[in-house]
Structures are given as structure tokens and as C-alpha cells.
Amino acid sequence: MVVSHLNWREILGSGLKAAYKTLGKVESPEHNADDPGEMGVAFQVDEKKLSSAEKEEYDFGFKRNAFNQYASDRISVHRTLPDYRDVECRAILHSSKMPKASVIVIFHNEAWSVLLRTVYSILERSPPRFLEEVILVDDYSDQEHLHDQLDEFVATQQKVRLVRSEKREGLIRARLIGAEAAKGQVLVFLDSHCECTPGWLEPMLDRIGQDWSHVVTPIIDVIDDKTLMYNFNPLSRGFSVGGFDWAMGFTWHALPNHEKERRKKISDPARSPTMAGGLFAIDREYFYHIGSYDPGMEIWGGENLEMSFRIWMCGGTLETLPCSHVGHIFRKRNPNHSAKHGNFVQRNSVRTAEVWMDEYKYLYYDRIGNHIGDFGDVSDRRALREELKCKSFKWYLDTIYPTLFVPSDAEASGEVRCKAHFPKVSQVCLDSADIDPETSANGKEVQTWPCHGQGGNQMWMLSQNGEIRKDKGCLDYNDGKLRIYPCHSSKGPQDWKYNDDNSILNVYSGLCLEISVDGKVIQMAKCNGSDRQVFQWKRQTPENEILAGG
Ligand code: UDP
Ligand code: MN
């Protein structure tokens, strides 16, 4: 039987053994279809059924790693994964002259089974002739198994090398240590809790081989922190590229329309304004040419945006390759972050802002109360920007990230004050906290509240494409409910018009925003021009069109 388009979920439905047959896999002591977690399936732990010793092990694993080590320890470190690639991707013939990769895996403490599964997935799913080496960089781990036991493991592996830092360096300098040790033409950086899938490496090497200034990332799939299930979405359902918000957080976004239109095939590289940071590939010489990393950054965070801005502004490209899939365990808290290192994420972000963001840095500073703190010396990084003759941050925003909402571009901003006066409360304003897109999928309710003039929950911005915004969330009218939802820039329930008569129209429903007679509820009603439908909201004029603080 020829399976032209493998749908592995369907295949799995008919049992793992059948799946192995279909995929032409041979069972072996290391690859037994009945073993837990094989083919990326979930490993379910019923906590209630665990003995007290098992429960202790389970809790300890979670506490230490913030993922289910108990499950990982029971899944083969060679577990199989389906070939997730789209048919179009599998049909691509890669050149035999592609550059070789040094895969650099950095870690500060990592569970043994998770680390080994990462390493084996690289070794077993990379064509040997394109894999120069795997470099493990131990960033001063204190867990016992990462000492002698790891040395002994590395001694058995021809292509694996281990370097250790002499003090805790943080992920930025740990990657620099790995890069220094690397011999391959291409550096591929991975976290220590990843699983590479069949065909993961070739698209990246191919793309970099075409031009040294192509910096690329795979599609990063989610390995569940609880069940270790490999979650895969077919390309037909779309995939995400990276962005950021003005608090300097990394964000994921569906591929924007302009990029969908620019690309011709489902397998074409997709330009990404930023990268998540943990998983990417770059030509080794280009890595140094473009300024490697800012060695003044500590521990974790911010370096991904810094590198993303730098690549785009200084002449490179940053792309997500839809044919390359690598899984990563996303966790809900980070066991490596401790207060003793200070506010390193903010410090790293301020360094980024100071060097790369020009006057836009004030938008970030506004969001951290303008307390930027001591960020060290960035003169070398500024000199690098000069030397490389990099473009402006405005150019980056306009050209590479046109869909990002820039608060200083708002057509109206500030409090939204209803003209009507109400008993007791006099005038009320629209009021809502912003959302965290990761946790508030169901949206937040909008309420009315006496106007307080302090911004915060009463700060609203009207974007040029008709959204009524917070920094992250958008006012959304759907199914009769007014809520704050993650902004999706696809109009519909998030499409508003602030009319000349100061009424606020929801274009999609044709209804107007209205405050109830008692002033307590915000609702949608047929537009009628009453004072309860008239709102004062400061419109942008050429005079006040300046960046905050700038
Ligand atoms: N890491 C490191 N030193 C540090 C902090 C992190 O080597 O001081 C490693 C960590 O073990 C992981 C990678 O850097 O392999 C990325 O960190 P993490 O996975 O915690 O970040 P996340 O993926 O949650 O953003
Ligand atoms: Mn990680």
C-alpha cells in the first residue's frame, strides 16, 4: 500500500503496530510499538493510582523541572515520532552540497531522559553527512547525573562533545561558548528539552547554503509538559511567526496576510519579525559578522528580540521554515529563574531598547514605569550598529512588522468618557484590565467605572485598522457579549469606528456602544445619537503626534 499523505492520527487510530508497518519501521528492543510515548503519543499518569513512592517521584520530577519527568523517565530516549512533514515538503530534493551543522545544546540542569532524548533525536534524525557534531554546553549544572554520568555517556558517542562553563553564565554566554567550540559551517541552537523530527535539518541547511544571511527557525511544536505528547498541526491549519509587545514580551502570531500573499507554496519560508530564541540556525561566520550575542546579557530573556531586530535591521533575514519541525517542552514556570540574579529579563530588554529601538524605546519604558535601572555599558553594541550601518527601528516596524500596533500611532487614545451624566457617579468611563493572551482565551468583561484620569484600566487606543485596544487585548463584540479578547487584526467583531458625532460603531453588527440608563452597564444598541452613546476620546492630531517621553 502506498500512503500518499500520511495522516498519522488516523494511522494511530488503527493501532501503533499497524502504524509501524505503514511507516516501514522495524520493531526492535529500542522501538517497540507498544512502549509508552512511542510515535509521540501521550503518556497519561493517573496520580490517584500511584503508590506513595511513585507519587513522591512524580512530585519531585515536576518540582525540579516544571515538566513531567516521571513520564519522561518511562518513555524511551529513542522514542519514535511520525514524519510530520507535509507531502510538498517530503517531495523536495535537497542538494548534496549543503553545509554541515554543529548542533549546540545548552543547559543549566536538565532531566537525564529529556536531555538524552534531545541528543538522540538529533543523532538519529540528521543525515550523518550533514551533521558535524553535537555540542553540549553545561552551564554550571549542579544536578548529580550531569557530572560523571554525562562524561561517560559522551565518551560513548563519536559525534557528541561536551564543554562546561566555569561559572553560571546564563543562556546567552553559554551559547557563545558553544559557538566558539563549533567546527561546522552552520550553527544550530537547541534547548535541552527538544525532539527533532524526521527531515528537520535539511531545509535549514539548504536555506542557509543559499545565502549566509538567511537566519532560520524550524516550526516549534509543543511537547506537552504533562504527558509529553508531541502536538502537531498540519500546515493546512496555518502556523505562527514571532512578534513582540511593547512590554518587550515575545508573542506568537498567525502568518499575516501580506506574508501569505507573498509566499507561493505551502513549503516556502515565511518571514518572521522575531524569533522565540531557543531554536534557530545560522551560518557560523554570519553569526560573528552580525555581532553574535550581547555578552552583557545575563541568564535568560531579551536576547531573542535583540538578535531578531539586529538581523533585520542590519541586512539579514529571519525566516520560519514550514518543512522543518522540532518539538519543545513548553513549561508554565521556569525552574532556572531565581530572584538572586535580579531582574535580568528587564535589564537585558533595556540593553536591547537602548541599542536598537531608537525613540521607540520610550514606549517600552512607559510600560515599566520608566524605571530602567542600571543596564551596564552598551557602547560596544552601539558601535556594532554603526559599523554594520544598520537601518532604523522605524524602518523595521514599517517594513518587517507592519502589523504591530504602535501606541503612538493611535488615532485616539486615553480614557473613553461617556457624555451623559448619571445619578451618583456623574460621568463614567470604559474600564477593563488588559488580558494575558496565554491565559484568558475566554475574554475579560468590560465594565463602566467613574472616570479617574489615571490611565491603566481606563486607557484605550483606537488603532488605524479600527481596533479598540489595550496593549494586548482588543474590544470584541460577539454573540451579544462585549469582551476583551486577544487582538486578531481580522476585523469582524473587533472592527470599530469612532464617528465624527463621537459615537462608537461596531461595524460588524451595525450597533453602537451605549451606557445603560443607570450608568452601570456597557452595552450595544441601535445607534440613536443619545448622550449615552456619545463618548469623549482624545483624537490624535499632528500636534500631539509624538512618542511618549520622546
Ligand atoms: N539555560 C542555560 N543557562 C541559564 C538559563 C537557561 O544554559 O542560565 C538553558 C536552559 O537549560 C535551556 C535554554 O537555556 O536549554 C533555554 O532556557 P529555557 O528552556 O528555560 O527557556 P524557555 O524555553 O522556557 O524560554
Ligand atoms: Mn526551553
Coordinates of C-alpha atoms and ligand atoms in Angstrom, one line a residue:
M1 CA 0.0 0.0 0.0
V2 CA 1.3 3.4 -0.9
V3 CA 0.3 6.1 1.6
S4 CA 0.5 9.3 -0.3
H5 CA -0.5 11.7 2.5
L6 CA 0.2 10.2 5.9
N7 CA -2.3 11.3 8.5
W8 CA -0.7 9.9 11.5
R9 CA -3.7 10.4 13.8
E10 CA -5.7 8.2 11.5
I11 CA -2.9 5.7 11.4
L12 CA -2.6 5.7 15.1
G13 CA -6.3 5.1 15.3
S14 CA -5.7 1.7 13.8
G15 CA -3.1 0.9 16.4
L16 CA 0.6 1.5 16.8
K17 CA 1.7 -1.8 15.4
A18 CA -0.2 -1.0 12.2
A19 CA 1.3 2.4 12.2
Y20 CA 4.8 1.0 12.4
K21 CA 4.0 -1.3 9.4
T22 CA 2.6 1.6 7.4
L23 CA 5.6 3.7 8.1
G24 CA 8.0 0.9 7.3
K25 CA 9.5 1.0 10.8
V26 CA 11.1 -2.1 12.2
E27 CA 10.4 -3.0 15.7
S28 CA 13.5 -3.6 17.8
P29 CA 14.3 -3.7 21.5
E30 CA 14.5 0.1 21.3
H31 CA 11.5 0.6 19.1
N32 CA 8.6 -1.4 20.4
A33 CA 5.3 -0.1 19.2
D34 CA 3.6 -0.9 22.5
D35 CA 6.1 1.1 24.5
P36 CA 4.8 4.3 26.2
G37 CA 5.0 7.5 24.3
E38 CA 6.0 5.9 21.0
M39 CA 5.1 7.9 17.9
G40 CA 4.7 11.0 20.1
V41 CA 1.6 9.8 21.9
A42 CA 0.6 11.0 25.3
F43 CA 1.8 9.2 28.4
Q44 CA -1.0 9.6 30.9
V45 CA -0.3 9.4 34.6
D46 CA -3.3 8.7 36.9
E47 CA -2.0 10.4 40.0
K48 CA -4.6 8.6 42.1
K49 CA -3.3 5.2 41.2
L50 CA 0.3 6.0 42.1
S51 CA 1.9 4.3 45.2
S52 CA 3.3 6.7 47.7
A53 CA 6.8 6.2 46.5
E54 CA 5.7 6.8 42.9
K55 CA 3.8 9.9 43.9
E56 CA 6.9 11.2 45.6
E57 CA 8.9 10.6 42.4
Y58 CA 6.2 12.2 40.3
D59 CA 6.0 15.3 42.5
F60 CA 9.8 15.6 42.8
G61 CA 10.1 15.5 39.0
F62 CA 7.6 18.2 38.5
K63 CA 9.0 20.4 41.2
R64 CA 12.5 20.1 39.8
N65 CA 11.8 20.5 36.1
A66 CA 8.3 22.0 35.8
F67 CA 7.5 19.1 33.4
N68 CA 6.6 15.5 34.0
Q69 CA 10.0 13.8 34.5
Y70 CA 8.2 10.8 35.8
A71 CA 6.5 10.3 32.4
S72 CA 9.7 11.1 30.5
D73 CA 11.7 8.5 32.5
R74 CA 9.3 5.9 31.4
I75 CA 9.4 6.8 27.7
S76 CA 12.3 5.5 25.5
V77 CA 15.1 8.0 25.0
H78 CA 14.9 6.8 21.4
R79 CA 11.1 7.1 21.1
T80 CA 9.8 7.3 17.5
L81 CA 8.0 10.2 16.1
P82 CA 5.9 10.2 12.9
D83 CA 7.2 12.0 9.8
Y84 CA 5.1 15.1 10.2
R85 CA 6.1 16.8 7.0
D86 CA 3.6 18.0 4.5
V87 CA 3.7 16.0 1.2
E88 CA 5.0 19.0 -0.5
C89 CA 7.9 19.1 1.9
R90 CA 8.7 15.4 1.5
A91 CA 8.9 15.8 -2.2
I92 CA 11.7 18.4 -2.0
L93 CA 15.1 17.1 -3.1
H94 CA 17.9 18.8 -1.1
S95 CA 21.3 19.4 -2.6
S96 CA 24.1 17.0 -1.6
K97 CA 26.3 20.0 -1.2
M98 CA 24.7 21.6 1.8
P99 CA 26.8 22.9 4.6
K100 CA 27.4 20.8 7.7
A101 CA 25.8 21.6 11.1
S102 CA 27.2 21.8 14.6
V103 CA 24.2 21.4 16.8
I104 CA 24.6 23.3 20.1
V105 CA 22.5 22.2 23.1
I106 CA 22.9 24.4 26.2
F107 CA 21.6 23.6 29.6
H108 CA 21.6 24.6 33.2
N109 CA 20.3 21.4 34.8
E110 CA 18.2 19.1 32.7
A111 CA 16.5 15.8 33.4
W112 CA 18.6 12.9 32.2
S113 CA 16.0 11.3 30.0
V114 CA 14.9 14.5 28.5
L115 CA 18.5 15.6 27.7
L116 CA 19.3 12.2 26.1
R117 CA 16.1 12.2 24.1
T118 CA 17.1 15.6 22.7
V119 CA 20.6 14.3 21.8
Y120 CA 19.4 11.0 20.3
S121 CA 16.7 12.8 18.3
I122 CA 19.5 14.9 16.7
L123 CA 21.8 11.9 16.1
E124 CA 19.1 9.6 14.8
R125 CA 17.2 12.1 12.6
S126 CA 20.0 14.0 11.0
P127 CA 21.7 12.7 7.9
P128 CA 25.2 11.8 9.1
R129 CA 27.0 13.6 6.3
F130 CA 25.3 16.9 7.3
L131 CA 26.0 16.5 11.0
E132 CA 29.4 17.7 12.0
E133 CA 28.8 17.3 15.8
V134 CA 26.5 17.8 18.7
I135 CA 28.0 20.2 21.3
L136 CA 26.6 20.0 24.8
V137 CA 27.3 23.1 26.8
D138 CA 26.8 22.6 30.5
D139 CA 26.1 25.9 32.1
Y140 CA 27.3 25.1 35.6
S141 CA 24.6 22.5 36.4
D142 CA 24.6 21.2 39.9
Q143 CA 22.5 18.0 39.4
E144 CA 24.5 14.9 40.0
H145 CA 23.7 13.0 36.8
L146 CA 25.2 15.8 34.8
H147 CA 28.7 15.2 36.1
D148 CA 30.5 11.8 35.7
Q149 CA 27.4 10.1 34.3
L150 CA 27.3 12.6 31.5
D151 CA 31.1 12.4 30.8
E152 CA 30.7 8.6 30.5
F153 CA 27.8 9.0 28.1
V154 CA 29.6 11.5 25.9
A155 CA 32.7 9.2 25.8
T156 CA 30.5 6.5 24.1
Q157 CA 29.3 9.0 21.4
Q158 CA 31.5 9.7 18.5
K159 CA 29.8 12.9 17.4
V160 CA 28.9 14.4 20.8
R161 CA 31.2 16.8 22.6
L162 CA 30.8 18.4 26.0
V163 CA 32.0 21.7 27.2
R164 CA 31.4 23.1 30.6
S165 CA 31.3 26.7 31.8
E166 CA 33.3 27.5 34.9
K167 CA 30.5 29.6 36.5
R168 CA 26.9 30.2 35.8
E169 CA 27.0 32.2 32.6
G170 CA 23.3 32.3 31.5
L171 CA 22.0 31.1 28.2
I172 CA 23.5 33.9 26.2
R173 CA 27.1 33.4 27.1
A174 CA 26.5 29.6 27.2
R175 CA 25.6 29.7 23.5
L176 CA 28.7 31.9 22.8
I177 CA 30.8 29.2 24.4
G178 CA 29.2 26.6 22.2
A179 CA 29.7 28.6 19.1
E180 CA 33.4 29.1 19.9
A181 CA 33.8 25.3 20.1
A182 CA 31.9 24.6 16.9
K183 CA 33.5 23.4 13.7
G184 CA 30.5 23.1 11.3
Q185 CA 29.7 25.8 8.8
V186 CA 26.2 26.2 10.3
L187 CA 25.3 26.6 14.0
V188 CA 22.0 25.1 15.1
F189 CA 21.0 26.1 18.6
L190 CA 18.5 24.0 20.5
D191 CA 17.2 23.9 24.0
S192 CA 17.9 20.7 26.1
H193 CA 14.3 19.6 26.0
C194 CA 13.6 19.2 22.3
E195 CA 12.8 16.4 19.9
C196 CA 13.8 16.7 16.3
T197 CA 11.5 15.1 13.8
P198 CA 12.4 13.3 10.5
G199 CA 13.7 15.8 7.9
W200 CA 14.1 18.6 10.5
L201 CA 17.6 19.6 9.5
E202 CA 17.8 19.6 5.7
P203 CA 15.5 22.6 5.0
M204 CA 17.6 24.8 7.3
L205 CA 20.9 23.8 5.9
D206 CA 19.6 24.2 2.4
R207 CA 18.3 27.7 3.1
I208 CA 21.5 28.9 4.7
G209 CA 23.5 27.3 2.0
Q210 CA 21.8 29.6 -0.5
D211 CA 22.8 32.7 1.3
W212 CA 24.7 33.2 4.5
S213 CA 22.5 36.0 5.7
H214 CA 19.4 33.7 6.0
V215 CA 18.8 33.0 9.6
V216 CA 16.1 30.3 10.0
T217 CA 14.0 28.6 12.6
P218 CA 12.0 25.4 12.4
I219 CA 8.3 25.3 13.3
I220 CA 8.4 24.8 17.0
D221 CA 5.8 22.2 18.0
V222 CA 4.5 21.8 21.5
I223 CA 5.6 18.8 23.5
D224 CA 3.1 18.7 26.4
D225 CA 4.7 19.3 29.8
K226 CA 2.3 16.8 31.4
T227 CA 2.0 14.0 29.0
L228 CA 5.0 14.5 26.7
M229 CA 2.6 14.2 23.8
Y230 CA 4.1 15.7 20.6
N231 CA 1.4 18.1 19.4
F232 CA 1.5 18.5 15.7
N233 CA -0.6 20.8 13.5
P234 CA -0.7 20.2 9.8
L235 CA 0.5 23.2 7.7
S236 CA -3.0 23.4 6.2
R237 CA -4.2 24.7 9.6
G238 CA -1.6 27.5 9.4
F239 CA 1.4 28.2 11.6
S240 CA 2.7 31.0 13.7
V241 CA 5.6 33.5 13.3
G242 CA 7.1 35.6 16.1
G243 CA 6.3 39.1 17.2
F244 CA 6.7 41.2 20.4
D245 CA 4.7 43.6 22.5
W246 CA 5.7 46.9 24.0
A247 CA 6.4 45.3 27.3
M248 CA 9.2 43.5 25.3
G249 CA 7.4 40.2 25.6
F250 CA 7.7 37.7 22.8
T251 CA 4.4 36.9 21.1
W252 CA 3.2 34.3 18.5
H253 CA 1.0 35.4 15.6
A254 CA -0.8 33.7 12.8
L255 CA 1.0 34.3 9.5
P256 CA -0.1 37.8 8.4
N257 CA -2.0 38.3 5.1
H258 CA 0.8 40.2 3.4
E259 CA 3.1 37.3 4.0
K260 CA 0.5 34.7 3.0
E261 CA 0.2 36.6 -0.3
R262 CA 3.9 37.0 -0.9
R263 CA 4.6 33.2 -0.5
K264 CA 3.7 31.0 -3.4
K265 CA 3.8 27.5 -1.9
I266 CA 3.0 26.0 1.5
S267 CA 6.6 25.0 1.8
D268 CA 8.1 28.5 1.2
P269 CA 10.0 30.1 4.0
A270 CA 7.9 32.6 6.0
R271 CA 9.4 35.9 7.1
S272 CA 9.2 36.3 10.9
P273 CA 9.6 39.7 12.6
T274 CA 11.2 38.0 15.7
M275 CA 12.1 34.5 16.9
A276 CA 11.3 32.7 20.1
G277 CA 15.0 32.3 20.6
G278 CA 15.7 28.7 21.7
L279 CA 15.7 27.0 18.3
F280 CA 17.4 28.5 15.3
A281 CA 20.1 28.0 12.7
I282 CA 22.7 30.5 11.4
D283 CA 25.8 30.4 9.3
R284 CA 28.8 30.4 11.7
E285 CA 30.6 33.2 10.0
Y286 CA 27.5 35.2 9.6
F287 CA 26.8 34.8 13.3
Y288 CA 30.0 36.6 14.1
H289 CA 29.7 39.1 11.3
I290 CA 26.3 40.2 12.6
G291 CA 27.5 40.5 16.2
S292 CA 26.9 37.1 17.7
Y293 CA 25.1 37.9 21.0
D294 CA 25.4 40.8 23.5
P295 CA 27.7 39.2 26.1
G296 CA 26.5 41.7 28.6
M297 CA 23.1 39.9 28.9
E298 CA 22.5 37.7 31.8
I299 CA 20.8 34.4 32.5
W300 CA 17.7 34.4 30.2
G301 CA 15.5 36.5 28.1
G302 CA 15.6 39.5 25.7
E303 CA 18.4 38.1 23.6
N304 CA 15.9 36.7 21.1
L305 CA 14.4 40.1 20.4
E306 CA 17.8 41.7 20.3
M307 CA 19.1 39.3 17.7
S308 CA 15.9 39.5 15.7
F309 CA 16.0 43.3 15.5
R310 CA 19.7 43.2 14.6
I311 CA 19.3 40.6 11.9
W312 CA 16.5 42.5 10.1
M313 CA 18.0 46.0 10.6
C314 CA 21.5 45.0 9.6
G315 CA 20.6 43.3 6.3
G316 CA 19.8 39.7 7.1
T317 CA 16.5 37.8 7.0
L318 CA 14.8 35.8 9.7
E319 CA 12.5 33.1 8.5
T320 CA 10.4 30.2 9.7
L321 CA 10.8 27.1 7.6
P322 CA 7.5 25.2 7.4
C323 CA 9.1 22.0 6.4
S324 CA 11.3 21.7 9.5
H325 CA 9.6 20.6 12.7
V326 CA 11.2 20.4 16.1
G327 CA 9.3 19.8 19.3
H328 CA 10.0 21.7 22.5
I329 CA 8.6 21.2 26.0
F330 CA 6.9 24.5 26.9
R331 CA 6.5 24.8 30.6
K332 CA 4.4 27.0 32.8
R333 CA 7.1 28.2 35.1
N334 CA 10.8 28.3 34.8
P335 CA 12.8 26.3 37.4
N336 CA 16.0 28.1 36.4
H337 CA 14.9 31.6 37.3
S338 CA 15.7 32.7 40.8
A339 CA 15.4 36.1 42.3
K340 CA 19.1 36.1 43.3
H341 CA 20.0 37.0 39.8
G342 CA 18.0 40.2 39.9
N343 CA 15.6 41.5 37.2
F344 CA 17.7 40.1 34.4
V345 CA 14.9 40.0 31.8
Q346 CA 14.2 43.7 32.2
R347 CA 17.9 44.5 32.2
N348 CA 18.5 42.6 29.0
S349 CA 15.5 44.2 27.4
V350 CA 16.6 47.7 28.4
R351 CA 20.0 46.9 26.7
T352 CA 18.1 45.9 23.6
A353 CA 16.0 49.0 23.7
E354 CA 18.9 51.3 24.3
V355 CA 20.9 50.0 21.3
W356 CA 18.2 49.1 18.7
M357 CA 14.9 50.8 19.3
D358 CA 15.7 54.5 18.8
E359 CA 12.9 56.8 20.1
Y360 CA 10.5 53.8 20.3
K361 CA 12.3 52.7 23.4
Y362 CA 10.2 55.1 25.4
L363 CA 7.1 53.1 24.6
Y364 CA 8.7 50.2 26.5
Y365 CA 9.9 52.4 29.3
D366 CA 6.4 53.8 29.8
R367 CA 5.4 50.2 30.5
I368 CA 7.9 49.6 33.2
G369 CA 7.2 52.9 34.9
N370 CA 10.3 54.5 33.4
H371 CA 12.5 52.8 36.0
I372 CA 15.1 51.4 33.6
G373 CA 17.7 50.8 36.2
D374 CA 21.4 50.0 35.7
F375 CA 21.7 48.3 32.4
G376 CA 25.5 48.4 32.1
D377 CA 27.6 49.6 29.3
V378 CA 26.2 49.2 25.7
S379 CA 28.8 51.3 23.9
D380 CA 30.2 48.2 22.1
R381 CA 26.8 47.3 20.9
R382 CA 26.1 50.8 19.6
A383 CA 29.4 50.8 17.8
L384 CA 28.4 47.5 16.2
R385 CA 25.3 49.1 14.9
E386 CA 27.3 51.9 13.4
E387 CA 29.8 49.6 11.9
L388 CA 27.2 47.4 10.2
K389 CA 25.3 50.5 9.1
C390 CA 22.1 49.1 10.3
K391 CA 18.7 50.7 9.4
S392 CA 16.4 52.4 11.8
F393 CA 13.9 50.8 14.1
K394 CA 11.2 52.7 12.3
W395 CA 12.3 51.0 9.1
Y396 CA 12.0 47.7 10.8
L397 CA 8.5 48.4 12.1
D398 CA 7.2 49.8 8.8
T399 CA 8.8 47.2 6.6
I400 CA 9.2 44.0 8.6
Y401 CA 6.5 44.3 11.2
P402 CA 3.7 46.5 9.7
T403 CA 1.0 44.6 11.6
L404 CA 2.4 45.6 15.0
F405 CA 0.3 48.2 16.8
V406 CA 2.4 51.2 17.7
P407 CA 0.7 53.1 20.5
S408 CA 2.0 56.4 19.3
D409 CA 0.1 55.8 16.0
A410 CA -3.3 55.5 17.7
E411 CA -6.0 57.6 16.1
A412 CA -7.5 58.2 19.5
S413 CA -6.1 57.4 22.9
G414 CA -6.8 57.8 26.6
E415 CA -10.0 57.5 28.6
V416 CA -13.3 56.9 26.8
R417 CA -15.7 59.1 28.7
C418 CA -19.4 58.9 28.2
K419 CA -21.0 62.4 27.7
A420 CA -24.1 61.5 29.7
H421 CA -24.3 62.3 33.5
F422 CA -25.7 59.6 35.8
P423 CA -27.1 59.7 39.3
K424 CA -24.4 59.3 42.0
V425 CA -21.5 58.5 39.7
S426 CA -21.7 61.5 37.4
Q427 CA -19.6 60.6 34.4
V428 CA -18.3 57.1 33.7
C429 CA -15.6 55.6 31.6
L430 CA -14.9 52.3 29.8
D431 CA -12.9 50.2 32.2
S432 CA -11.1 46.9 31.8
A433 CA -7.8 45.3 32.7
D434 CA -5.7 44.1 29.8
I435 CA -5.6 40.4 29.2
D436 CA -2.8 37.9 29.1
P437 CA -3.4 36.2 25.7
E438 CA -1.9 33.0 27.0
T439 CA -4.4 32.6 29.8
S440 CA -7.6 34.5 29.0
A441 CA -8.9 32.8 25.9
N442 CA -12.4 33.3 27.2
G443 CA -12.0 37.1 27.3
K444 CA -12.4 39.7 30.0
E445 CA -15.6 41.6 30.6
V446 CA -15.7 45.4 30.1
Q447 CA -17.4 47.5 32.7
T448 CA -18.1 51.1 33.5
W449 CA -16.5 52.9 36.3
P450 CA -16.3 56.5 37.4
C451 CA -13.6 58.2 35.3
H452 CA -10.4 58.5 37.3
G453 CA -8.0 60.0 34.8
Q454 CA -5.2 57.7 35.8
G455 CA -4.9 55.7 32.6
G456 CA -4.4 52.0 33.5
N457 CA -7.7 50.2 33.1
Q458 CA -9.3 53.3 31.5
M459 CA -6.6 53.6 28.8
W460 CA -7.9 52.8 25.4
M461 CA -6.3 53.2 22.0
L462 CA -8.0 53.3 18.6
S463 CA -5.7 51.6 16.0
Q464 CA -5.6 52.6 12.4
N465 CA -7.4 49.4 11.4
G466 CA -10.3 50.1 13.7
E467 CA -9.4 48.1 16.8
I468 CA -10.2 49.5 20.3
R469 CA -7.2 48.3 22.1
K470 CA -5.3 47.7 25.2
D471 CA -1.6 46.7 24.7
K472 CA -2.5 43.1 24.2
G473 CA -6.3 42.8 24.1
C474 CA -9.0 44.2 21.8
L475 CA -12.6 45.2 22.5
D476 CA -14.7 42.5 20.9
Y477 CA -18.4 42.3 20.3
N478 CA -19.6 38.8 19.5
D479 CA -22.5 36.6 20.5
G480 CA -24.1 39.6 22.2
K481 CA -21.1 39.9 24.6
L482 CA -18.6 42.8 24.9
R483 CA -15.3 41.5 26.0
I484 CA -11.5 42.0 25.7
Y485 CA -10.1 39.3 23.5
P486 CA -6.6 38.7 22.1
C487 CA -6.4 41.1 19.1
H488 CA -6.5 39.1 15.8
S489 CA -6.4 42.0 13.3
S490 CA -9.0 40.3 11.2
K491 CA -11.7 42.9 11.7
G492 CA -15.2 41.3 12.3
P493 CA -16.2 41.6 16.0
Q494 CA -13.1 43.8 16.6
D495 CA -13.9 46.3 13.9
W496 CA -14.9 49.7 15.3
K497 CA -15.5 53.3 14.0
Y498 CA -15.2 56.4 16.2
N499 CA -17.7 58.6 14.3
D500 CA -17.5 62.3 13.8
D501 CA -20.5 62.7 16.1
N502 CA -18.4 60.8 18.8
S503 CA -20.5 57.7 18.8
I504 CA -18.7 54.4 18.6
L505 CA -19.9 52.0 16.0
N506 CA -19.3 48.3 15.8
V507 CA -19.0 47.9 12.0
Y508 CA -19.8 44.1 12.1
S509 CA -23.1 44.3 14.0
G510 CA -24.1 47.9 13.0
L511 CA -24.8 48.7 16.6
C512 CA -23.4 51.5 18.8
L513 CA -21.7 51.4 22.2
E514 CA -24.1 52.6 24.9
I515 CA -24.1 53.0 28.7
S516 CA -27.3 51.8 30.4
V517 CA -29.7 54.3 32.0
D518 CA -28.3 53.7 35.5
G519 CA -24.7 54.2 34.2
K520 CA -23.7 50.7 35.4
V521 CA -23.6 48.6 32.3
I522 CA -21.9 49.0 29.0
Q523 CA -24.0 47.5 26.2
M524 CA -24.6 47.6 22.4
A525 CA -27.8 49.2 21.0
K526 CA -29.3 50.7 17.8
C527 CA -27.5 53.9 17.1
N528 CA -29.7 56.9 18.2
G529 CA -27.4 59.8 19.0
S530 CA -28.4 60.0 22.7
D531 CA -25.8 61.2 25.2
R532 CA -25.4 57.7 26.5
Q533 CA -23.9 56.8 23.1
V534 CA -21.6 59.8 22.8
F535 CA -18.0 59.4 24.1
Q536 CA -15.1 61.8 24.5
W537 CA -11.9 60.3 23.5
K538 CA -8.8 62.3 22.6
R539 CA -8.1 62.1 18.9
Q540 CA -4.6 62.2 17.5
T541 CA -3.7 65.5 16.0
P542 CA -0.4 66.5 14.3
E543 CA 0.5 68.5 17.4
N544 CA 0.2 65.6 19.9
E545 CA 1.7 63.0 17.5
I546 CA 4.9 62.4 19.4
L547 CA 6.2 59.4 21.0
A548 CA 5.7 59.3 24.7
G549 CA 8.7 60.7 26.6
G550 CA 10.5 61.4 23.3
Ligands
UDP1 N1 19.9 27.8 30.2 C1 21.2 27.9 30.5 N2 21.6 28.7 31.4 C2 20.8 29.6 32.1 C3 19.4 29.5 31.8 C4 19.0 28.7 30.8 O1 22.0 27.2 29.9 O2 21.2 30.3 33.0 C5 19.4 26.9 29.1 C6 18.2 26.0 29.5 O3 18.7 24.9 30.2 C7 17.6 25.7 28.2 C8 17.8 27.0 27.4 O4 18.9 27.7 28.1 O5 18.2 24.7 27.5 C9 16.6 27.9 27.3 O6 16.1 28.1 28.6 P1 14.6 27.6 29.0 O7 14.3 26.4 28.3 O8 14.5 27.7 30.5 O9 13.8 28.8 28.4 P2 12.3 28.7 27.7 O10 12.3 27.7 26.7 O11 11.4 28.3 28.8 O12 12.1 30.1 27.2
MN2 MN 13.1 25.8 26.6

